Coordinates of C-alpha atoms in Angstrom, one line a residue:
Chain A
X668 CA 0.0 0.0 0.0
X669 CA 1.3 3.5 -0.8
X670 CA 1.6 6.1 1.9
X671 CA -1.5 7.9 0.4
X672 CA -3.6 4.7 0.4
X673 CA -2.8 4.0 4.0
X674 CA -3.8 7.5 5.0
X675 CA -7.1 7.2 3.1
X676 CA -7.8 4.0 4.9
X677 CA -7.3 5.6 8.3
X678 CA -9.5 8.5 7.3
X679 CA -12.2 6.1 6.2
X680 CA -11.9 4.2 9.5
X681 CA -12.3 7.3 11.5
X682 CA -15.5 8.3 9.5
X683 CA -17.3 5.5 11.4
X684 CA -16.8 7.2 14.7
X685 CA -19.9 9.1 15.7
X686 CA -18.6 10.9 18.7
X687 CA -15.4 12.1 20.2
X688 CA -15.4 9.4 22.9
X689 CA -15.3 6.6 20.3
X690 CA -12.6 8.4 18.3
X691 CA -10.4 8.9 21.4
X692 CA -11.1 5.4 22.7
X693 CA -9.7 4.0 19.5
X694 CA -6.6 6.2 19.6
X695 CA -6.0 5.4 23.3
X696 CA -6.3 1.7 22.6
X697 CA -3.8 2.0 19.8
X698 CA -1.5 3.8 22.2
X699 CA -1.9 1.2 24.9
X700 CA -1.6 -1.9 22.7
X701 CA 1.5 -1.2 20.8
X702 CA 4.8 -1.9 22.5
X703 CA 6.4 0.5 20.1
X704 CA 10.0 0.7 21.1
X705 CA 12.5 -1.6 22.7
X706 CA 13.6 -0.3 26.1
X707 CA 17.3 -0.2 24.9
X708 CA 16.3 2.5 22.4
X709 CA 14.6 4.7 24.9
X710 CA 17.8 6.7 25.2
X711 CA 18.3 10.4 25.6
X712 CA 19.7 10.4 22.1
X713 CA 16.4 9.1 20.7
X714 CA 14.4 11.5 22.8
X715 CA 12.5 14.2 21.0
X716 CA 11.7 16.9 23.5
X717 CA 8.2 18.2 23.4
X718 CA 7.0 20.7 25.9
X719 CA 4.3 18.5 27.5
X720 CA 5.0 14.9 26.6
X721 CA 8.1 13.0 25.7
X722 CA 8.6 11.1 22.5
X723 CA 11.3 8.6 21.6
X724 CA 12.0 7.7 18.0
X725 CA 14.3 4.9 16.8
X726 CA 15.1 4.5 13.1
X727 CA 16.5 1.5 11.1
X728 CA 17.5 1.4 7.5
X729 CA 17.0 -2.1 6.0
X730 CA 16.9 -3.2 2.3
X731 CA 16.3 0.3 1.1
X732 CA 13.4 0.9 3.5
X733 CA 13.1 2.9 6.7
X734 CA 11.6 1.2 9.8
X735 CA 10.5 3.2 12.7
X736 CA 9.7 2.4 16.3
X737 CA 8.7 5.0 18.8
X738 CA 7.1 5.7 22.2
X739 CA 5.6 8.4 24.3
X740 CA 4.6 8.9 27.9
X741 CA 1.3 10.4 26.9
X742 CA -1.1 7.7 25.5
X743 CA -3.0 9.9 23.0
X744 CA 0.3 11.1 21.5
X745 CA 1.4 7.4 21.5
X746 CA -1.7 6.4 19.6
X747 CA -1.2 9.0 17.0
X748 CA 2.4 8.1 16.7
X749 CA 1.4 4.5 16.0
X750 CA -0.8 5.8 13.2
X751 CA 2.0 7.9 11.7
X752 CA 4.3 4.9 11.8
X753 CA 1.7 2.7 10.2
X754 CA 1.5 5.2 7.4
X755 CA 5.3 5.6 6.8
X756 CA 6.8 2.3 7.9
X757 CA 8.6 0.3 5.3
X758 CA 8.7 2.9 2.6
X759 CA 11.8 4.2 0.9
X760 CA 13.5 7.4 2.1
X761 CA 12.4 9.1 -1.1
X762 CA 8.8 8.2 -0.6
X763 CA 8.9 9.4 3.0
X764 CA 10.7 12.6 2.2
X765 CA 8.1 13.4 -0.4
X766 CA 5.0 12.3 1.6
X767 CA 2.5 14.8 2.9
X768 CA 1.0 13.8 6.2
X769 CA -2.7 14.8 5.8
X770 CA -4.6 12.2 7.8
X771 CA -4.1 13.8 11.3
X772 CA -5.9 17.0 10.1
X773 CA -8.5 14.9 8.3
X774 CA -9.4 13.0 11.4
X775 CA -9.9 16.2 13.4
X776 CA -6.7 16.0 15.4
X777 CA -4.8 18.7 13.5
X778 CA -4.2 20.6 16.7
X779 CA -1.7 17.9 17.6
X780 CA 0.5 19.2 14.8
X781 CA 0.3 22.8 15.9
X782 CA 3.7 24.1 17.2
X783 CA 2.0 25.7 20.3
X784 CA 0.6 22.3 21.3
X785 CA 4.2 21.1 21.5
X786 CA 3.3 17.5 22.4
X787 CA 6.2 16.0 20.5
X788 CA 4.2 14.7 17.5
X789 CA 5.1 17.6 15.2
X790 CA 8.8 17.3 16.2
X791 CA 8.6 13.5 15.6
X792 CA 7.2 14.0 12.1
X793 CA 9.9 16.6 11.4
X794 CA 12.5 14.2 12.7
X795 CA 11.3 11.4 10.5
X796 CA 11.4 13.7 7.5
X797 CA 15.0 14.7 8.4
X798 CA 16.0 11.0 8.6
X799 CA 14.4 10.3 5.3
X800 CA 16.2 13.2 3.6
X801 CA 19.5 12.1 5.1
X802 CA 19.1 8.5 4.0
X803 CA 18.0 9.6 0.6
X804 CA 21.1 11.7 0.2
X805 CA 23.2 8.8 1.5
X806 CA 21.7 6.3 -1.0
X807 CA 22.3 8.7 -3.9
X808 CA 26.0 9.0 -3.0
X809 CA 26.4 5.2 -3.0
Chain B
X847 CA -21.8 47.6 37.0
X848 CA -22.4 46.5 40.5
X849 CA -23.3 48.8 43.3
X850 CA -20.5 48.8 45.8
X851 CA -20.9 45.9 48.1
X852 CA -20.1 46.0 51.8
X853 CA -17.9 43.5 53.5
X854 CA -19.6 40.3 54.5
X855 CA -22.1 40.4 51.7
X856 CA -22.7 37.2 49.8
X857 CA -21.7 37.5 46.1
X858 CA -24.3 36.5 43.5
X859 CA -22.1 34.4 41.2
X860 CA -24.8 34.0 38.5
X861 CA -25.2 37.8 38.4
X862 CA -21.4 38.3 38.2
X863 CA -21.1 35.8 35.3
X864 CA -23.3 38.1 33.3
X865 CA -20.6 40.7 33.5
X866 CA -18.3 38.4 31.5
X867 CA -19.7 37.9 28.0
X868 CA -17.0 35.4 27.0
X869 CA -18.4 32.9 29.4
X870 CA -21.6 32.6 27.5
X871 CA -20.3 30.3 24.8
X872 CA -20.2 26.6 23.9
X873 CA -17.0 24.7 23.1
X874 CA -17.5 21.5 21.0
X875 CA -21.2 21.8 21.8
X876 CA -20.6 22.0 25.6
X877 CA -21.1 25.2 27.7
X878 CA -17.6 26.6 28.4
X879 CA -16.1 25.8 31.8
X880 CA -13.2 28.2 32.1
X881 CA -10.7 27.0 34.7
X882 CA -7.5 28.5 33.4
X883 CA -7.8 31.7 35.4
X884 CA -4.3 31.5 36.8
X885 CA -3.1 31.9 33.2
X886 CA -5.4 34.8 32.5
X887 CA -8.8 35.9 33.8
X888 CA -11.6 37.0 31.6
X889 CA -12.6 40.7 31.4
X890 CA -15.8 42.2 32.6
X891 CA -17.8 44.5 30.2
X892 CA -16.8 47.5 32.4
X893 CA -13.2 47.0 31.4
X894 CA -13.9 46.5 27.8
X895 CA -16.1 49.6 27.8
X896 CA -13.5 51.8 29.5
X897 CA -10.9 50.9 26.9
X898 CA -13.3 51.4 24.1
X899 CA -14.4 54.7 25.5
X900 CA -10.7 55.8 25.8
X901 CA -10.1 55.1 22.1
X902 CA -13.4 56.5 21.0
X903 CA -13.3 59.7 22.9
X904 CA -9.9 60.8 24.3
X905 CA -7.1 58.9 22.7
X906 CA -4.0 61.1 22.7
X907 CA -0.4 60.9 23.8
X908 CA 0.1 61.6 27.5
X909 CA 2.2 64.1 29.4
X910 CA 3.3 66.0 26.3
X911 CA 0.5 67.8 24.6
X912 CA -0.7 71.2 25.5
X913 CA -4.0 70.3 23.9
X914 CA -7.3 69.3 25.4
X915 CA -7.4 65.6 24.5
X916 CA -3.8 65.1 25.7
X917 CA -4.8 66.5 29.1
X918 CA -7.9 64.3 29.3
X919 CA -5.8 61.2 28.3
X920 CA -3.1 62.1 30.9
X921 CA -5.7 62.5 33.6
X922 CA -7.3 59.2 32.8
X923 CA -3.9 57.4 32.6
X924 CA -2.7 58.9 35.9
X925 CA -6.1 58.1 37.3
X926 CA -5.3 54.4 36.6
X927 CA -2.1 54.8 38.5
X928 CA -3.9 56.3 41.5
X929 CA -6.4 53.4 41.5
X930 CA -3.5 50.9 41.6
X931 CA -1.8 52.8 44.4
X932 CA -5.1 52.8 46.4
X933 CA -5.7 49.1 45.7
X934 CA -2.3 48.0 47.1
X935 CA -2.2 50.8 49.6
X936 CA 1.0 52.4 48.4
X937 CA 2.2 55.4 50.3
X938 CA 2.6 57.5 47.1
X939 CA 1.2 57.2 43.6
X940 CA 4.7 57.6 42.2
X941 CA 5.7 54.3 43.9
X942 CA 3.6 52.6 41.1
X943 CA 5.4 52.0 37.9
X944 CA 3.6 50.8 34.8
X945 CA 5.4 47.9 33.1
X946 CA 4.3 45.3 30.5
X947 CA 3.6 42.8 33.2
X948 CA 4.9 40.9 36.2
X949 CA 7.8 39.5 34.1
X950 CA 9.0 42.9 33.0
X951 CA 8.6 44.3 36.6
X952 CA 10.9 41.5 37.9
X953 CA 13.4 41.9 35.1
X954 CA 13.5 45.7 35.9
X955 CA 14.3 45.2 39.5
X956 CA 16.8 42.3 38.8
X957 CA 18.6 44.4 36.2
X958 CA 18.6 47.7 38.0
X959 CA 19.2 46.4 41.5
X960 CA 21.9 44.1 40.1
X961 CA 23.7 46.9 38.4
X962 CA 23.8 49.0 41.5
X963 CA 24.1 46.6 44.4
X964 CA 25.4 43.2 43.3
X965 CA 29.1 42.3 43.5
X966 CA 31.0 39.2 42.9
X967 CA 30.2 36.5 45.5
X968 CA 26.9 38.1 46.5
X969 CA 23.8 36.0 46.7
X970 CA 20.1 36.3 45.6
X971 CA 17.6 34.2 47.5
X972 CA 14.5 32.9 45.6
X973 CA 12.1 30.1 46.6
X974 CA 11.8 26.6 45.1
X975 CA 8.3 27.2 43.9
X976 CA 9.0 30.2 41.7
X977 CA 7.6 30.8 38.2
X978 CA 10.5 30.8 35.7
X979 CA 9.9 34.6 35.5
X980 CA 11.2 34.9 39.0
X981 CA 14.2 32.7 38.5
X982 CA 15.6 33.4 35.1
X983 CA 16.0 37.3 35.5
X984 CA 18.0 36.6 38.7
X985 CA 20.1 34.0 37.0
X986 CA 20.9 36.5 34.2
X987 CA 21.9 39.2 36.5
X988 CA 23.8 36.8 38.8
X989 CA 25.8 35.6 35.8
X990 CA 26.6 39.1 34.8
X991 CA 27.7 40.2 38.3
X992 CA 29.3 37.0 39.4
X993 CA 26.6 36.5 42.0
X994 CA 24.9 33.2 42.9
X995 CA 21.2 32.3 43.2
X996 CA 20.2 30.4 46.3
X997 CA 16.9 28.5 46.8
X998 CA 14.5 28.1 49.8
X999 CA 13.5 24.4 49.6
X1000 CA 9.9 23.2 49.6
X1001 CA 8.4 20.2 51.4
X1002 CA 6.1 17.4 50.3
X1003 CA 3.0 19.6 51.0
X1004 CA 4.2 22.3 48.8
X1005 CA 5.2 24.7 51.6
X1006 CA 8.5 26.6 52.0
X1007 CA 10.9 25.1 54.5
X1008 CA 12.1 28.0 56.5
X1009 CA 14.0 26.2 59.2
X1010 CA 17.4 27.2 57.8
X1011 CA 16.2 30.7 56.6
X1012 CA 18.8 32.5 58.8
X1013 CA 21.7 30.5 57.3
X1014 CA 20.2 30.9 53.8
X1015 CA 20.2 34.7 54.2
X1016 CA 24.0 34.8 54.6
X1017 CA 25.5 36.8 51.8
X1018 CA 22.1 37.6 50.4
X1019 CA 21.5 41.1 48.9
X1020 CA 17.9 40.6 47.8
X1021 CA 15.1 38.1 48.4
X1022 CA 12.5 37.3 45.7
X1023 CA 9.6 34.9 46.0
X1024 CA 5.9 34.6 45.2
X1025 CA 3.0 35.4 47.5
X1026 CA 0.9 32.6 45.9
X1027 CA 2.4 29.8 43.8
X1028 CA 1.1 29.6 40.3
X1029 CA 1.7 25.9 40.1
X1030 CA 0.5 24.8 43.6
X1031 CA -1.6 27.6 44.9
X1032 CA 0.3 27.7 48.2
X1033 CA 0.0 31.0 50.1
X1034 CA 3.5 31.8 51.4
X1035 CA 4.3 33.3 54.8
X1036 CA 5.4 36.7 53.6
X1037 CA 5.8 38.4 56.9
X1038 CA 8.1 35.6 58.3
X1039 CA 10.5 36.1 55.4
X1040 CA 10.2 39.9 55.3
X1041 CA 11.0 40.2 59.0
X1042 CA 14.0 37.9 58.8
X1043 CA 15.4 39.7 55.7
X1044 CA 14.8 43.2 57.1
X1045 CA 16.5 42.4 60.3
X1046 CA 19.6 42.2 58.2
X1047 CA 18.7 45.1 56.0
X1048 CA 18.0 42.9 53.0
X1049 CA 15.2 44.1 50.7
X1050 CA 12.4 41.8 49.5
X1051 CA 10.7 41.6 46.1
X1052 CA 7.3 39.9 46.2
X1053 CA 5.7 38.4 43.0
X1054 CA 2.0 38.9 43.7
X1055 CA 0.8 37.9 40.2
X1056 CA -1.4 35.1 41.8
X1057 CA -2.4 37.0 44.9
X1058 CA -3.9 40.4 44.0
X1059 CA -7.0 38.8 42.4
X1060 CA -7.7 36.5 45.3
X1061 CA -6.9 38.5 48.5
X1062 CA -6.3 42.0 49.9
X1063 CA -2.7 43.0 49.3
X1064 CA -1.4 45.9 51.3
X1065 CA 2.2 46.8 50.6
X1066 CA 2.6 48.8 53.7
X1067 CA 1.3 46.0 55.9
X1068 CA 3.4 43.4 54.1
X1069 CA 6.3 45.9 54.3
X1070 CA 7.8 44.5 51.0
X1071 CA 10.2 46.6 49.2
X1072 CA 9.2 45.7 45.7
X1073 CA 6.0 44.0 44.5
X1074 CA 4.9 43.0 41.0
X1075 CA 1.7 41.9 39.4
X1076 CA -0.1 41.7 36.0
X1077 CA -3.3 43.4 35.0
X1078 CA -4.5 40.5 32.9
X1079 CA -4.8 38.2 35.9
X1080 CA -6.8 40.8 37.7
X1081 CA -9.6 41.0 35.2
X1082 CA -7.8 43.8 33.3
X1083 CA -6.3 44.0 29.8
X1084 CA -3.1 42.2 28.7
X1085 CA 0.1 44.0 28.1
X1086 CA 0.3 46.0 31.3
X1087 CA 1.5 45.3 34.8
X1088 CA 2.7 46.9 37.9
X1089 CA 5.9 47.3 39.7
X1090 CA 5.5 48.8 43.2
X1091 CA 8.6 49.9 44.9
X1092 CA 9.2 51.8 48.1
X1093 CA 10.2 55.4 47.1
X1094 CA 13.6 55.1 48.9
X1095 CA 14.5 52.0 46.9
X1096 CA 13.2 53.2 43.5
X1097 CA 15.2 56.4 43.9
X1098 CA 18.4 54.4 44.4
X1099 CA 18.0 52.3 41.3
X1100 CA 19.4 53.4 38.0
X1101 CA 17.0 53.8 35.0
X1102 CA 16.0 50.6 33.2
X1103 CA 15.5 51.7 29.6
X1104 CA 16.3 55.0 28.0
X1105 CA 13.9 57.0 25.8
X1106 CA 11.3 59.7 25.9
X1107 CA 9.4 60.4 29.1
X1108 CA 12.1 59.1 31.4
X1109 CA 14.4 62.1 30.9
X1110 CA 14.5 65.6 32.3
X1111 CA 17.1 67.1 30.0
X1112 CA 19.1 65.6 27.2
X1113 CA 22.3 66.8 25.7
X1114 CA 25.1 64.8 24.1
X1115 CA 27.3 65.7 27.1
X1116 CA 24.9 64.9 29.9
X1117 CA 21.3 63.6 30.3
X1118 CA 19.4 64.0 33.5
X1119 CA 16.7 61.6 34.4
X1120 CA 13.1 62.3 35.3
X1121 CA 11.6 61.8 38.7
X1122 CA 9.6 58.8 39.8
X1123 CA 7.6 57.2 38.4
X1124 CA 8.6 58.4 34.9
X1125 CA 12.3 57.5 35.4
X1126 CA 11.2 53.9 34.7
X1127 CA 8.6 54.6 32.0
X1128 CA 10.5 55.2 28.8
X1129 CA 8.5 55.7 25.7
X1130 CA 4.8 56.1 25.1
X1131 CA 3.0 54.1 27.8
X1132 CA 0.1 51.7 27.4
X1133 CA -2.6 54.4 28.1
X1134 CA -5.6 52.2 27.2
X1135 CA -4.1 49.4 29.4
X1136 CA -3.7 51.7 32.4
X1137 CA -7.3 52.9 32.0
X1138 CA -8.5 49.3 31.6
X1139 CA -6.6 48.2 34.7
X1140 CA -8.2 51.1 36.6
X1141 CA -11.6 49.9 35.5
X1142 CA -10.8 46.3 36.5
X1143 CA -9.7 47.5 40.0
X1144 CA -13.0 49.5 40.2
X1145 CA -14.8 46.3 39.4
X1146 CA -13.0 44.3 42.0
X1147 CA -13.4 46.9 44.6
X1148 CA -17.1 47.2 43.7
X1149 CA -17.5 43.5 44.6
X1150 CA -15.1 43.8 47.5
X1151 CA -11.9 41.9 47.6
X1152 CA -12.8 40.4 51.0
X1153 CA -16.1 39.1 49.6
X1154 CA -14.2 37.6 46.6
X1155 CA -11.7 36.0 49.0
X1156 CA -14.4 34.5 51.1
X1157 CA -16.4 33.2 48.1
X1158 CA -13.3 31.7 46.5
X1159 CA -12.3 30.1 49.8
X1160 CA -15.7 28.4 50.1
X1161 CA -15.4 27.3 46.5
X1162 CA -11.9 25.9 47.1
X1163 CA -13.2 23.9 50.1
X1164 CA -16.1 22.6 47.9
X1165 CA -13.7 21.8 45.0
X1166 CA -11.2 19.9 47.2
X1167 CA -14.0 17.8 48.8
X1168 CA -15.5 17.0 45.4
X1169 CA -12.2 16.1 43.8
X1170 CA -11.2 14.0 46.9
X1171 CA -14.1 11.7 45.9
X1172 CA -12.5 10.8 42.5
X1173 CA -10.7 7.5 42.5
X1174 CA -7.0 7.8 42.0
X1175 CA -6.9 11.6 42.1
X1176 CA -4.0 13.0 44.1
X1177 CA -3.5 16.7 44.9
X1178 CA -0.1 18.2 44.4
X1179 CA 0.5 20.6 47.2
X1180 CA -1.5 21.3 50.4
X1181 CA -4.9 19.6 51.1
X1182 CA -5.8 22.4 53.4
X1183 CA -8.0 25.0 51.6
X1184 CA -6.9 27.8 53.9
X1185 CA -3.3 27.3 52.7
X1186 CA -4.1 27.8 49.0
X1187 CA -5.6 30.4 46.8
X1188 CA -7.1 30.0 43.3
X1189 CA -5.2 27.0 42.2
X1190 CA -5.7 23.2 42.3
X1191 CA -2.9 21.1 40.8
X1192 CA -3.6 17.4 40.5
X1193 CA -2.9 14.1 38.8
X1194 CA -5.1 11.0 38.3
X1195 CA -3.5 7.6 38.6
X1196 CA -0.7 7.3 36.1
X1197 CA -2.5 9.3 33.5
X1198 CA -0.3 11.8 31.7
X1199 CA -1.6 15.4 32.4
X1200 CA -1.6 16.1 28.7
X1201 CA -4.0 13.2 28.0
X1202 CA -6.3 14.3 30.8
X1203 CA -6.2 17.9 29.6
X1204 CA -7.1 17.0 26.1
X1205 CA -10.1 14.9 27.1
X1206 CA -11.3 17.7 29.4
X1207 CA -11.0 20.1 26.5
X1208 CA -13.2 17.8 24.4
X1209 CA -15.8 18.3 27.0
X1210 CA -15.5 22.1 26.9
X1211 CA -13.5 22.3 30.1
X1212 CA -10.4 24.6 29.9
X1213 CA -7.6 23.7 32.2
X1214 CA -3.8 24.0 32.0
X1215 CA -1.5 21.0 31.8
X1216 CA 2.2 20.8 32.0
X1217 CA 4.9 22.3 34.3
X1218 CA 3.2 25.7 34.5
X1219 CA 6.5 27.4 33.8
X1220 CA 7.7 26.1 37.2
X1221 CA 9.9 23.2 36.2
X1222 CA 11.9 23.0 39.5
X1223 CA 8.7 22.2 41.4
X1224 CA 7.9 19.3 39.0
X1225 CA 11.4 18.0 39.5
X1226 CA 10.9 18.3 43.2
X1227 CA 7.9 15.9 43.0
X1228 CA 9.5 13.8 40.2
X1229 CA 6.4 14.3 37.9
X1230 CA 6.2 15.5 34.3
X1231 CA 3.6 18.1 35.2
X1232 CA 0.2 18.4 36.6
X1233 CA -3.4 19.3 35.5
X1234 CA -4.2 22.7 37.0
X1235 CA -7.7 24.0 37.5
X1236 CA -7.7 27.6 38.6
X1237 CA -10.6 29.7 39.7
X1238 CA -11.9 33.3 39.6
X1239 CA -14.7 35.3 41.1
X1240 CA -17.1 34.0 38.4
X1241 CA -16.3 30.3 38.9
X1242 CA -19.4 28.4 40.1
X1243 CA -20.0 25.2 41.8
X1244 CA -21.5 24.0 38.6
X1245 CA -18.1 24.5 37.0
X1246 CA -16.5 22.4 39.7
X1247 CA -19.2 19.7 39.2
X1248 CA -18.5 19.7 35.5
X1249 CA -14.8 19.4 36.1
X1250 CA -15.3 16.4 38.4
X1251 CA -17.6 14.7 35.9
X1252 CA -15.2 15.5 33.1
X1253 CA -12.3 13.9 35.0
X1254 CA -14.3 10.8 35.7
X1255 CA -15.2 10.4 32.0
X1256 CA -11.7 11.1 30.8
X1257 CA -10.2 8.6 33.4
X1258 CA -12.7 5.9 32.3
X1259 CA -11.4 6.3 28.7
X1260 CA -7.7 6.5 29.7
X1261 CA -7.4 3.9 32.5

């Protein structure tokens, strides 16, 4: 599935929710269920400092694809992170660098990407993009 | 407008709420519950009208014009200063300096006091429950002057530990702390600290940003040397605040910023500075702000600050008892309502404050989450932050009930 297709699928899933409780319940469950990152990668180096919640991001480059694991101490942020990872995981640096993350806005949680909210999600998306650009540049050199 | 109330009169909260048009709205389909008053309070119609009237009828630059409007604007602006002086019971109107807010007032004292009085090896004493705005200005000047910043510790109940105050005061040139903690709501023992400091001739700066809206603040009774607060937390407009300083201290400080208004004569060889308060008010001041603040003080005095204090205290007791009934909720700070003003900081189970704040927001309930610009306190308790509900004169029991129901609903989703 392309990045765009996965985003459309998520947006369609969220269309089923009739109220905010169901929507958040779904995100919270995602946040609770996914053991996103191995403890050994929860290092200061991998910590993206948001003002309110902490986010860790670990990146691996394997067979031309980027693989992400991440975690947050805030469960709603964690749920959203797992969706971002679902969208971007296993794609090439070029695809990720060029991708536009539209689904968060579309499911009505765009405020999480506002710089004033500073919950770490925006910084994480920026960090993923930076990794993608770096690996893209590296693969072109090789 | 309310008729002036006498002390002991019961406030009619529902009637007061009608003075604040912003409260009559819905957020995501829920009637707004505004519990972020420690960040900023809402403004009554009287304040909005005073500012509108100023711009509509007398807007003009102050203190300079020979013309009619300038005179009216000057009278209104100075009238604002007079109201502030009366509100905090300053000895003279010229002990009231208009600043942009509490932060600027503290920066002014830190910079000017530091320049004049701080030498290498001197110390500044602050408390462990200060807002960053009462820490960082002192760190800046300490670094510049080779001084150090010492800290009064706090205990598990969010109270200052004053056992070693005498020893802490060694080498100290100025003490700065808050009257009421913005993060915990703790009311600090001002007189104990002032007495100990004054015994050694050390001046005290009090951050009253979270006090002036909740209780009577009398600078002569408190005997503080400097005091700061912001208009926007006292039902007044944003962008203006107050530095009170005893005349003898303000006269000793060098000017803060240079410009118009703060000078007497200017030549390239020698400039002489204006008298108080203008020495510290360079440039065109916030005239509308001063007038708005004056109207806010009129409003508060109309209700009676003692009446406000009593009503808020009763509401605090009610809120603490209601919140105590929520499973897993733990208060950060004192459980004693008489030791707090305005602020309730709490956590529920292991729920991250940000998650709880977001789900409260979905229910139309505005609270603050995070470290409240007081990171050292959060480090003290080893927590990432808290959820803070803070009240004002228009906060009702219904608001508290909605908060409690909102927390229960959010916790059910999150736990």
